[in-house]
Amino acid sequence: MEPQNSNKERVFIFDTTLRDGEQSPGASMTLEEKLQVAEVLDDMGVDIIEAGFPIASNGDFEAVSEIAKRAKNAVICGLARASEKDIDRAADAIRHAPRGRIHTFISTSPLHMKYKLQMEPEQVFEKVIASVTRARSHTDDVEWSPEDGTRTEHDFLCRTVEAAIKAGATTINIPDTVGYSVPEEYYALIEMLMNRVPNIDKAIISTHCHNDLGMAVANSLAGVRAGARQVECTINGLGERAGNAALEEIVMSLQTRGDVMPFFTEIDASHLARVSKVVAAAANFPVQYNKAIVGKNAFAHESGIHQDGMLKNAQTYEIMTPESVGIKATTLVMGKHSGRHAFKDKLKDLGYELGDNQFQEAFQRFKDLADRKKYIFDEDIVALVDDEMGSGDDRITLTDMKVVSKTGGEHVCELTLDVEGKPVSVTVSGTGSVDAIFNAIKAAVGADPHLVIYGVDAVTGGTDAQANAHVRLEMNNRIVSGRATEPDTLVASARAYLNAYNRLLMERGASAQGALAG
Ligand code: KIV
Ligand code: ZN
């Protein structure tokens, strides 16, 4: 039998969820979360994982370095600006990877060179050669990007690309940094480079498209059709501003429309649903309901006509099966009589392997939930475990809370927190229950971060569904997100606020109470 992809060309998948994705305001992840995301990316067959920007902070360096040590099959990549310091730091971070890559970049568009870099084109040109040469002195696998490539003059772009390849770049990435391109234009740009750069056959061309006009995936696929063989993308399309091209959409477009795009990737698409959930939980970034491939509604059929068609033949309204992207039929999982063993099997089935302590905590919470909620679904277990993983290191936790609300009257929250082992109790009012809770937490910790986003979502249907609360806070130019899942909406809200506040503390290495005041 002929292999399925014998007449197709391979496209390499470069995932930048942990770098460009994590740069998205509020999407910062802890080391533990980054390691978890990297592991699932590696397991699902991502070719290159851009694990971070090592010079940006010690935390970024540590994450890239730890991911490099644990890599199984993926190439681990670190980002660097065009400076020796950046490049040497990236080299140090990827040192332990079985296969490591340095990705170095500099802006080449007239606008960026004049205003951002304040450099003449010839100075930029020299930097391209120097930076790629430096990176090549550390590793044979070097990627170079002309930032704002799609708004760069063609002659200059061709000169810099040619020089970068001559200096040793093995991948040339063409960023549509501001998401300005349209597919025809991006196709023509890649085609132009293929035709005009004399040594272009010595490097792989890569796409890196942002989604400001909603065309990141279409532009990336246009680039592939024109000759690019690497696509840079992120899970759930996470990324700066409107995000990057979504990995799951790229993979499933190539898989589903092989008839018009004869390309394949080595991604195991049955991991897509799970990796989407892992990233959404780690980055505290909910996925929109109608998001292609991984949104809650992506395979839902509500209207009677559609449901009727589906019953007769699923292909009437489904161009791919939910199973092909790893969505399993929702199952009623367990109840209060389910034991430790069954719970462990269920976790395994859902893709979790917890350490002993985490397992004990999760099992205890499952038992508590089973006492309060009659039916427990897969989604409940996923939410519970993600909550456990995301709040395990919190230094300030909720001990006790009472909220009294009256229509047209006062809303008062009585609250006790555990602040690094010390109980702190306050009673504070607000314009509503949630306002009273958040005011009480602010009073107890002695800080007043700006609330950017607050939202609550039900994990499953029914009035006894668990509430998934999401809070984004801003303080001293830093934005972080927190989340919590609880049977009670108000408790979930309080814990989500605390989870975000704990992240502010963690990032700054501050002492808990009053550390962020002012
Ligand atoms: O969007 C962009 O230009 C980037 C570069 C660093 C590749 O992310
Ligand atoms: Zn980018």
Short mmCIF file of N, CA and C in Angstrom, two decimals, residues 196-297:
data_model
loop_
_atom_site.label_atom_id
_atom_site.label_comp_id
_atom_site.label_asym_id
_atom_site.label_seq_id
_atom_site.Cartn_x
_atom_site.Cartn_y
_atom_site.Cartn_z
N ARG A 196 14.16 35.55 -6.39
CA ARG A 196 15.22 36.56 -6.50
C ARG A 196 16.45 36.32 -5.64
N VAL A 197 16.31 35.58 -4.55
CA VAL A 197 17.48 35.39 -3.67
C VAL A 197 18.28 34.19 -4.19
N PRO A 198 19.51 34.42 -4.64
CA PRO A 198 20.23 33.36 -5.35
C PRO A 198 20.51 32.10 -4.51
N ASN A 199 20.74 32.28 -3.19
CA ASN A 199 21.08 31.11 -2.36
C ASN A 199 19.89 30.61 -1.53
N ILE A 200 18.66 30.95 -1.95
CA ILE A 200 17.48 30.64 -1.14
C ILE A 200 17.32 29.13 -0.93
N ASP A 201 17.84 28.34 -1.86
CA ASP A 201 17.71 26.88 -1.73
C ASP A 201 18.54 26.32 -0.57
N LYS A 202 19.37 27.16 0.04
CA LYS A 202 20.21 26.68 1.16
C LYS A 202 19.47 26.84 2.50
N ALA A 203 18.27 27.39 2.48
CA ALA A 203 17.55 27.60 3.74
C ALA A 203 16.08 27.19 3.58
N ILE A 204 15.46 26.92 4.71
CA ILE A 204 14.01 26.69 4.70
C ILE A 204 13.33 28.03 4.92
N ILE A 205 12.31 28.33 4.14
CA ILE A 205 11.57 29.58 4.37
C ILE A 205 10.43 29.29 5.33
N SER A 206 10.21 30.24 6.24
CA SER A 206 9.20 30.06 7.28
C SER A 206 8.21 31.23 7.27
N THR A 207 6.98 30.93 7.68
CA THR A 207 5.98 31.99 7.80
C THR A 207 5.79 32.33 9.29
N HIS A 208 5.47 33.58 9.57
CA HIS A 208 5.20 34.00 10.96
C HIS A 208 4.17 35.12 10.84
N CYS A 209 2.90 34.76 10.93
CA CYS A 209 1.86 35.74 10.63
C CYS A 209 1.02 36.07 11.87
N HIS A 210 0.83 37.36 12.08
CA HIS A 210 -0.04 37.81 13.18
C HIS A 210 -1.45 38.04 12.65
N ASN A 211 -2.39 38.12 13.57
CA ASN A 211 -3.79 38.00 13.20
C ASN A 211 -4.61 39.29 13.29
N ASP A 212 -3.94 40.43 13.17
CA ASP A 212 -4.63 41.71 13.40
C ASP A 212 -5.84 41.91 12.48
N LEU A 213 -5.77 41.37 11.26
CA LEU A 213 -6.93 41.47 10.36
C LEU A 213 -7.62 40.11 10.21
N GLY A 214 -7.30 39.19 11.09
CA GLY A 214 -7.95 37.88 11.05
C GLY A 214 -7.46 37.01 9.90
N MET A 215 -6.26 37.31 9.36
CA MET A 215 -5.81 36.54 8.19
C MET A 215 -4.53 35.75 8.45
N ALA A 216 -4.18 35.56 9.71
CA ALA A 216 -2.89 34.91 10.01
C ALA A 216 -2.80 33.49 9.42
N VAL A 217 -3.86 32.70 9.56
CA VAL A 217 -3.81 31.34 9.05
C VAL A 217 -3.83 31.35 7.52
N ALA A 218 -4.70 32.18 6.94
CA ALA A 218 -4.78 32.24 5.47
C ALA A 218 -3.44 32.70 4.89
N ASN A 219 -2.80 33.68 5.53
CA ASN A 219 -1.51 34.16 5.04
C ASN A 219 -0.45 33.06 5.15
N SER A 220 -0.45 32.34 6.29
CA SER A 220 0.55 31.28 6.48
C SER A 220 0.40 30.21 5.39
N LEU A 221 -0.86 29.82 5.12
CA LEU A 221 -1.09 28.78 4.12
C LEU A 221 -0.72 29.28 2.72
N ALA A 222 -0.94 30.57 2.48
CA ALA A 222 -0.52 31.15 1.18
C ALA A 222 1.00 31.07 1.07
N GLY A 223 1.68 31.32 2.18
CA GLY A 223 3.14 31.24 2.20
C GLY A 223 3.61 29.82 1.89
N VAL A 224 2.92 28.85 2.45
CA VAL A 224 3.28 27.44 2.20
C VAL A 224 3.09 27.12 0.72
N ARG A 225 1.97 27.57 0.16
CA ARG A 225 1.72 27.28 -1.25
C ARG A 225 2.79 27.91 -2.15
N ALA A 226 3.36 29.04 -1.67
CA ALA A 226 4.38 29.72 -2.47
C ALA A 226 5.78 29.13 -2.25
N GLY A 227 5.93 28.24 -1.27
CA GLY A 227 7.25 27.61 -1.11
C GLY A 227 7.77 27.54 0.32
N ALA A 228 7.10 28.19 1.28
CA ALA A 228 7.56 28.09 2.67
C ALA A 228 7.34 26.66 3.15
N ARG A 229 8.26 26.15 3.97
CA ARG A 229 8.11 24.79 4.48
C ARG A 229 8.18 24.74 6.01
N GLN A 230 8.10 25.88 6.64
CA GLN A 230 7.94 25.92 8.10
C GLN A 230 6.86 26.96 8.40
N VAL A 231 5.98 26.61 9.34
CA VAL A 231 4.95 27.57 9.77
C VAL A 231 5.13 27.84 11.26
N GLU A 232 5.21 29.12 11.61
CA GLU A 232 5.28 29.48 13.03
C GLU A 232 3.86 29.80 13.50
N CYS A 233 3.51 29.19 14.61
CA CYS A 233 2.12 29.31 15.05
C CYS A 233 2.03 29.05 16.55
N THR A 234 0.84 29.25 17.11
CA THR A 234 0.65 29.05 18.54
C THR A 234 -0.65 28.28 18.78
N ILE A 235 -0.70 27.61 19.91
CA ILE A 235 -1.93 26.91 20.29
C ILE A 235 -2.99 27.95 20.63
N ASN A 236 -4.18 27.72 20.15
CA ASN A 236 -5.34 28.61 20.35
C ASN A 236 -5.11 29.98 19.72
N GLY A 237 -4.06 30.13 18.90
CA GLY A 237 -3.78 31.42 18.27
C GLY A 237 -3.34 32.48 19.27
N LEU A 238 -2.85 32.03 20.42
CA LEU A 238 -2.38 32.96 21.46
C LEU A 238 -1.26 33.83 20.89
N GLY A 239 -1.15 35.05 21.35
CA GLY A 239 -0.02 35.87 20.90
C GLY A 239 -0.30 37.35 21.04
N GLU A 240 0.73 38.14 20.77
CA GLU A 240 0.65 39.60 20.85
C GLU A 240 -0.63 40.12 20.18
N ARG A 241 -1.27 41.08 20.78
CA ARG A 241 -2.51 41.71 20.24
C ARG A 241 -3.56 40.66 19.86
N ALA A 242 -3.85 40.56 18.53
CA ALA A 242 -4.88 39.61 18.09
C ALA A 242 -4.33 38.20 17.94
N GLY A 243 -3.07 38.01 18.26
CA GLY A 243 -2.50 36.67 18.28
C GLY A 243 -1.75 36.28 17.01
N ASN A 244 -1.30 35.02 17.03
CA ASN A 244 -0.54 34.45 15.91
C ASN A 244 -1.44 33.46 15.17
N ALA A 245 -0.94 32.93 14.06
CA ALA A 245 -1.66 31.87 13.36
C ALA A 245 -1.87 30.70 14.32
N ALA A 246 -3.08 30.14 14.32
CA ALA A 246 -3.39 29.06 15.27
C ALA A 246 -2.87 27.73 14.73
N LEU A 247 -2.08 27.05 15.54
CA LEU A 247 -1.49 25.76 15.13
C LEU A 247 -2.57 24.78 14.70
N GLU A 248 -3.63 24.67 15.53
CA GLU A 248 -4.66 23.66 15.25
C GLU A 248 -5.35 23.92 13.91
N GLU A 249 -5.46 25.20 13.54
CA GLU A 249 -6.12 25.52 12.26
C GLU A 249 -5.20 25.20 11.08
N ILE A 250 -3.91 25.47 11.25
CA ILE A 250 -2.94 25.16 10.19
C ILE A 250 -2.93 23.63 9.96
N VAL A 251 -2.79 22.90 11.06
CA VAL A 251 -2.66 21.44 10.95
C VAL A 251 -3.92 20.83 10.32
N MET A 252 -5.09 21.24 10.80
CA MET A 252 -6.32 20.63 10.29
C MET A 252 -6.66 21.12 8.89
N SER A 253 -6.25 22.33 8.54
CA SER A 253 -6.48 22.79 7.16
C SER A 253 -5.68 21.92 6.20
N LEU A 254 -4.41 21.69 6.55
CA LEU A 254 -3.57 20.87 5.65
C LEU A 254 -4.09 19.43 5.61
N GLN A 255 -4.53 18.93 6.76
CA GLN A 255 -5.01 17.55 6.82
C GLN A 255 -6.33 17.38 6.07
N THR A 256 -7.22 18.37 6.24
CA THR A 256 -8.56 18.22 5.67
C THR A 256 -8.59 18.58 4.17
N ARG A 257 -7.74 19.56 3.77
CA ARG A 257 -7.77 20.01 2.38
C ARG A 257 -6.50 19.63 1.60
N GLY A 258 -6.05 18.39 1.85
CA GLY A 258 -4.90 17.88 1.11
C GLY A 258 -5.14 17.87 -0.39
N ASP A 259 -6.43 17.89 -0.78
CA ASP A 259 -6.74 17.88 -2.22
C ASP A 259 -6.26 19.16 -2.91
N VAL A 260 -6.31 20.29 -2.19
CA VAL A 260 -5.86 21.54 -2.82
C VAL A 260 -4.54 22.04 -2.22
N MET A 261 -4.12 21.45 -1.10
CA MET A 261 -2.82 21.82 -0.51
C MET A 261 -2.06 20.52 -0.22
N PRO A 262 -1.23 20.09 -1.14
CA PRO A 262 -0.57 18.78 -1.01
C PRO A 262 0.61 18.81 -0.04
N PHE A 263 0.31 19.02 1.22
CA PHE A 263 1.36 19.12 2.24
C PHE A 263 0.93 18.32 3.47
N PHE A 264 1.91 17.91 4.26
CA PHE A 264 1.55 17.23 5.51
C PHE A 264 2.46 17.69 6.63
N THR A 265 1.98 17.50 7.87
CA THR A 265 2.81 17.78 9.05
C THR A 265 2.91 16.48 9.83
N GLU A 266 3.83 16.45 10.79
CA GLU A 266 3.96 15.24 11.62
C GLU A 266 3.19 15.38 12.93
N ILE A 267 2.28 16.34 12.99
CA ILE A 267 1.50 16.52 14.22
C ILE A 267 0.45 15.43 14.36
N ASP A 268 0.34 14.86 15.56
CA ASP A 268 -0.73 13.91 15.84
C ASP A 268 -1.96 14.74 16.25
N ALA A 269 -2.88 14.90 15.29
CA ALA A 269 -4.01 15.82 15.51
C ALA A 269 -4.92 15.39 16.65
N SER A 270 -4.84 14.12 17.04
CA SER A 270 -5.73 13.69 18.12
C SER A 270 -5.33 14.31 19.47
N HIS A 271 -4.21 15.03 19.52
CA HIS A 271 -3.81 15.72 20.76
C HIS A 271 -4.34 17.16 20.81
N LEU A 272 -4.95 17.63 19.71
CA LEU A 272 -5.25 19.08 19.62
C LEU A 272 -6.20 19.58 20.71
N ALA A 273 -7.26 18.81 20.97
CA ALA A 273 -8.24 19.27 21.97
C ALA A 273 -7.57 19.40 23.33
N ARG A 274 -6.77 18.40 23.66
CA ARG A 274 -6.14 18.42 24.99
C ARG A 274 -5.11 19.55 25.12
N VAL A 275 -4.28 19.71 24.09
CA VAL A 275 -3.25 20.75 24.20
C VAL A 275 -3.90 22.13 24.27
N SER A 276 -5.03 22.29 23.60
CA SER A 276 -5.75 23.56 23.67
C SER A 276 -6.18 23.84 25.11
N LYS A 277 -6.67 22.81 25.78
CA LYS A 277 -7.12 22.98 27.18
C LYS A 277 -5.93 23.26 28.09
N VAL A 278 -4.84 22.54 27.87
CA VAL A 278 -3.66 22.74 28.73
C VAL A 278 -3.16 24.18 28.60
N VAL A 279 -3.10 24.69 27.36
CA VAL A 279 -2.60 26.05 27.16
C VAL A 279 -3.60 27.08 27.71
N ALA A 280 -4.89 26.86 27.47
CA ALA A 280 -5.88 27.80 27.98
C ALA A 280 -5.78 27.90 29.50
N ALA A 281 -5.58 26.75 30.15
CA ALA A 281 -5.50 26.75 31.61
C ALA A 281 -4.18 27.37 32.07
N ALA A 282 -3.08 27.02 31.43
CA ALA A 282 -1.77 27.52 31.86
C ALA A 282 -1.68 29.04 31.67
N ALA A 283 -2.18 29.51 30.55
CA ALA A 283 -2.08 30.96 30.27
C ALA A 283 -3.28 31.72 30.82
N ASN A 284 -4.21 31.01 31.43
CA ASN A 284 -5.44 31.66 31.91
C ASN A 284 -6.12 32.44 30.81
N PHE A 285 -6.18 31.82 29.66
CA PHE A 285 -6.73 32.50 28.49
C PHE A 285 -7.84 31.66 27.90
N PRO A 286 -9.09 31.97 28.23
CA PRO A 286 -10.19 31.12 27.76
C PRO A 286 -10.27 31.10 26.24
N VAL A 287 -10.73 29.99 25.70
CA VAL A 287 -10.88 29.85 24.24
C VAL A 287 -12.29 30.29 23.87
N GLN A 288 -12.41 31.12 22.83
CA GLN A 288 -13.76 31.57 22.45
C GLN A 288 -14.60 30.37 22.02
N TYR A 289 -15.90 30.43 22.30
CA TYR A 289 -16.77 29.28 22.05
C TYR A 289 -16.75 28.82 20.58
N ASN A 290 -16.72 29.80 19.67
CA ASN A 290 -16.80 29.39 18.25
C ASN A 290 -15.43 29.34 17.60
N LYS A 291 -14.38 29.18 18.39
CA LYS A 291 -13.02 29.05 17.83
C LYS A 291 -12.94 27.79 16.96
N ALA A 292 -12.41 27.94 15.74
CA ALA A 292 -12.28 26.78 14.85
C ALA A 292 -11.49 25.66 15.52
N ILE A 293 -11.88 24.46 15.29
CA ILE A 293 -11.24 23.21 15.75
C ILE A 293 -11.40 22.93 17.25
N VAL A 294 -11.10 23.89 18.12
CA VAL A 294 -11.06 23.57 19.55
C VAL A 294 -12.08 24.32 20.41
N GLY A 295 -12.89 25.18 19.80
CA GLY A 295 -13.92 25.89 20.58
C GLY A 295 -15.00 24.92 21.02
N LYS A 296 -15.68 25.30 22.13
CA LYS A 296 -16.75 24.43 22.66
C LYS A 296 -17.81 24.12 21.60
N ASN A 297 -18.07 25.09 20.71
CA ASN A 297 -19.12 24.90 19.71
C ASN A 297 -18.62 24.37 18.37
#
